[in-house]
Amino acid sequence: MSVKDVYEEMKAKLSNVVPDVELHLKAELVYEINKLKEAKNAVILGHNYMEPALFHTIPDFKGDSLYLSRMAAETDKDIIVFCGVRFMAETAKILNPQRRVLLPAEEAGCSLAASITADDVRQLKARFPGVPVVTYVNTYADVKAESDICCTSSNAAAVVESLKSDIVIFLPDEYLARNVARDTGKHIIFPYLDDSINSDAVGLDYQMIGWRGRCEVHEKFTVQDIQDIRLQYTDVVILSHPECSLEVVEASDFAGSTSAMIKFVEETEAPRYLLLTECAMGDNIAATNPEKEMLRLCRVRCPHMNEITLEDTLQSLQDEKYVIEVPEDVRELAVRAVERMIAIG
Ligand code: 13P
Ligand code: SF4
């Protein structure tokens, strides 16, 4: 396939969301990346939040965190290039340690992963001995290593219920925890708000223990945003990610993982929709669903996902950087929590 062929393919898919001059430049990068990917026996995984010209071109597999973890575990390629953020690349390394895992931009972090340390988890476990720990995959390897099981936004309630425990610790996203507590009929407490709360506290009725992490993107959406849009467009379908607040999720028509939202838009007969999530994903969906109108409330791009560009991905393959390493003692503990989650689905 020549650069011109790549450009024509990109134009057919993306001309409604990417300006033509950009398509020309990006087609050359896509061509080079695909050539190198082949030569180096690499696989590229792309999260749903990648910008459209990257998302619709170079990934061999694209999807939400859960799907990409599964693909990372199964690949037999020598190199995994993770077009996503650091915790995702780390999860790939945890699951498939013989492969070289590359993250194209060193700074691609996550406010949720940064909100909690392994020491925080150890302190909570000491405060609530014997209570199983569920950790969102949006955490670093040493935090996963302190956990009994991981979850993603697409299986969080199923993971909590699978434990059949009277109480669970659920870390680190406050909003996802509140949404899961509602879905599973549990009462949640946040002991970081009150130092006196521990497992001996008398008269406290709780089945979930949460933490203070927030996604810096999803915490920005408000119920007022929803009310304003519904006033203007009575037939709009509103979708939110469960990292949004409980109130926002309750005021939406649907809440689910990034892939669940994509599927919903593909299947709905509603003429217009609004996504309360990272805005690049909106462009990706708009590109493949031109017959439906996407309303834009898009003021929030995840700054970490935004670090990953086609230029960086080419450089990453050329120089084989940034290599993700997880110490083997940490990996051995973390892999149990991640594999236990994958077994649940
Ligand atoms: P998904 O698991 O739904 O893809 O979400 C990952 C994420 O980081 C959302 O902000
Ligand atoms: Fe983290 Fe939020 Fe960005 Fe997802 S959107 S990677 S949760 S900061």
XYZ file of N, CA, C and O in Angstrom, residues 40 57 65 68 74 105 146 162 166 190 243 250 269 304 311 329 335 339 345:
76
model
N 9.352 -4.951 12.610
C 9.786 -5.253 13.984
C 8.895 -6.278 14.663
O 9.036 -6.520 15.862
N -6.397 4.167 12.167
C -5.385 3.740 11.197
C -4.433 2.649 11.715
O -4.484 1.519 11.242
N -10.392 -0.634 28.162
C -9.277 -1.177 28.947
C -9.341 -2.698 29.047
O -8.311 -3.368 28.970
N -8.416 -4.447 25.694
C -6.992 -4.305 25.359
C -6.115 -5.147 26.297
O -5.084 -5.676 25.866
N -2.786 -12.062 25.042
C -2.798 -13.123 24.031
C -1.743 -12.969 22.933
O -1.463 -13.921 22.216
N 4.636 7.960 24.802
C 4.959 9.215 25.501
C 5.145 8.918 26.979
O 4.236 8.389 27.628
N -1.149 -5.085 45.765
C -1.742 -5.113 47.120
C -3.210 -5.527 47.080
O -3.883 -5.518 48.107
N -18.844 -10.962 42.556
C -18.183 -12.269 42.495
C -17.497 -12.614 43.825
O -17.252 -13.770 44.120
N -19.300 -9.668 52.606
C -20.203 -8.679 53.218
C -19.699 -7.259 52.983
O -20.471 -6.322 52.855
N -16.454 6.480 53.237
C -15.146 6.983 52.796
C -14.309 7.316 54.036
O -14.341 8.444 54.531
N -17.150 6.938 35.461
C -16.233 7.780 36.241
C -16.850 9.159 36.482
O -16.254 10.006 37.162
N -26.977 9.241 36.938
C -28.428 9.044 37.115
C -29.237 9.920 36.162
O -30.327 9.536 35.730
N -31.546 4.115 17.745
C -32.260 4.746 16.625
C -32.447 6.230 16.877
O -33.009 6.941 16.054
N -3.516 13.292 29.306
C -2.582 12.152 29.270
C -2.734 11.367 27.972
O -1.742 11.042 27.305
N 3.294 10.984 15.621
C 4.737 11.293 15.585
C 5.458 10.511 16.689
O 6.488 9.874 16.449
N 8.927 -9.150 41.453
C 8.181 -9.470 42.689
C 6.825 -8.765 42.716
O 5.828 -9.321 43.175
N -0.224 -9.807 38.870
C -0.825 -10.612 37.797
C -1.993 -11.452 38.319
O -2.961 -11.710 37.607
N -5.435 -11.301 36.389
C -5.950 -12.541 35.763
C -7.273 -12.977 36.389
O -8.158 -13.490 35.704
N -14.448 -11.771 33.225
C -14.920 -11.260 31.927
C -15.346 -9.815 32.032
O -15.300 -9.198 33.048
